[in-house]
């Protein structure tokens, strides 16, 4: 994967930023159509396997990423603050 300037493409939650998924055979077409419509495009790469690897920015086991996603906010807020 190339063309990723930094963590903003991965983690920004700006209201105008969206992540679009496409089958590999159609990714180029999706990017072309977006560009033709004046929509900036950053190709982040593909998915699959048991690791999340992004252009030298990130290399983590998928299980670790899921665990962090599930536990970080409850740990930060304390279990009493989390509604179940």
Protein backbone atom coordinates (compact mmCIF):
# COMPACT_ATOMS: atom_id res chain seq x y z
CA UNK A 1 0.00 0.00 0.00
CA UNK A 2 1.26 3.45 -0.81
CA UNK A 3 0.08 7.03 -0.74
CA UNK A 4 -0.93 7.13 2.91
CA UNK A 5 0.35 10.40 4.37
CA UNK A 6 -0.15 9.44 7.98
CA UNK A 7 -2.63 8.42 10.60
CA UNK A 8 -5.36 10.83 9.42
CA UNK A 9 -6.39 8.52 6.58
CA UNK A 10 -6.79 5.68 9.06
CA UNK A 11 -8.34 7.34 12.10
CA UNK A 12 -9.85 10.70 11.14
CA UNK A 13 -13.54 10.95 11.89
CA UNK A 14 -14.17 14.10 9.90
CA UNK A 15 -17.82 14.31 8.79
CA UNK A 16 -16.85 14.29 5.12
CA UNK A 17 -14.52 11.27 5.32
CA UNK A 18 -15.85 7.81 4.56
CA UNK A 19 -14.33 4.39 4.07
CA UNK A 20 -15.56 2.50 1.01
CA UNK A 21 -14.99 -1.21 0.47
CA UNK A 22 -14.96 -2.85 -2.94
CA UNK A 23 -13.94 -6.21 -4.33
CA UNK A 24 -10.33 -5.98 -5.60
CA UNK A 25 -11.42 -6.25 -9.24
CA UNK A 26 -13.55 -3.08 -8.91
CA UNK A 27 -11.37 -0.94 -6.60
CA UNK A 28 -9.75 0.89 -9.51
CA UNK A 29 -13.12 1.67 -11.05
CA UNK A 30 -14.47 2.97 -7.74
CA UNK A 31 -11.41 5.21 -7.31
CA UNK A 32 -11.67 6.49 -10.88
CA UNK A 33 -15.36 7.35 -10.55
CA UNK A 34 -14.75 9.14 -7.25
CA UNK A 35 -11.89 11.14 -8.75
CA UNK A 36 -14.01 12.05 -11.79
CA UNK A 37 -16.65 13.36 -9.38
CA UNK A 38 -14.06 15.52 -7.62
CA UNK A 39 -13.88 13.30 -4.55
CA UNK A 40 -10.35 12.82 -3.18
CA UNK A 41 -9.35 9.15 -2.91
CA UNK A 42 -6.71 7.33 -0.90
CA UNK A 43 -6.39 3.61 -1.57
CA UNK A 44 -5.69 2.04 1.81
CA UNK A 45 -5.24 -1.54 0.64
CA UNK A 46 -6.86 -4.91 1.05
CA UNK A 47 -8.20 -7.02 3.85
CA UNK A 48 -7.87 -10.63 4.88
CA UNK A 49 -5.75 -12.81 7.10
CA UNK A 50 -5.03 -12.41 10.79
CA UNK A 51 -2.98 -9.18 10.81
CA UNK A 52 -3.71 -5.54 10.05
CA UNK A 53 -0.74 -4.14 8.13
CA UNK A 54 -0.79 -0.62 6.67
CA UNK A 55 2.15 0.84 4.71
CA UNK A 56 4.66 1.02 7.57
CA UNK A 57 2.17 2.80 9.83
CA UNK A 58 0.60 -0.20 11.47
CA UNK A 59 1.31 -3.91 11.92
CA UNK A 60 -0.83 -5.59 14.57
CA UNK A 61 -2.55 -8.93 15.06
CA UNK A 62 -6.24 -8.59 14.29
CA UNK A 63 -7.12 -10.26 17.60
CA UNK A 64 -5.14 -7.57 19.47
CA UNK A 65 -6.87 -4.77 17.55
CA UNK A 66 -10.31 -6.23 18.30
CA UNK A 67 -9.45 -6.62 21.99
CA UNK A 68 -8.26 -3.01 22.18
CA UNK A 69 -11.42 -1.82 20.44
CA UNK A 70 -13.63 -3.75 22.86
CA UNK A 71 -11.85 -2.83 26.10
CA UNK A 72 -10.22 0.60 25.86
CA UNK A 73 -13.23 2.84 26.54
CA UNK A 74 -14.61 0.68 29.37
CA UNK A 75 -11.16 0.64 30.99
CA UNK A 76 -10.80 4.41 30.60
CA UNK A 77 -14.24 5.10 32.06
CA UNK A 78 -14.20 2.40 34.72
CA UNK A 79 -16.59 -0.51 34.67
CA UNK A 80 -19.24 1.34 36.72
CA UNK A 81 -19.57 3.93 33.95
CA UNK A 82 -20.27 1.38 31.23
CA UNK A 83 -23.88 0.41 30.54
CA UNK A 84 -24.34 -3.24 29.60
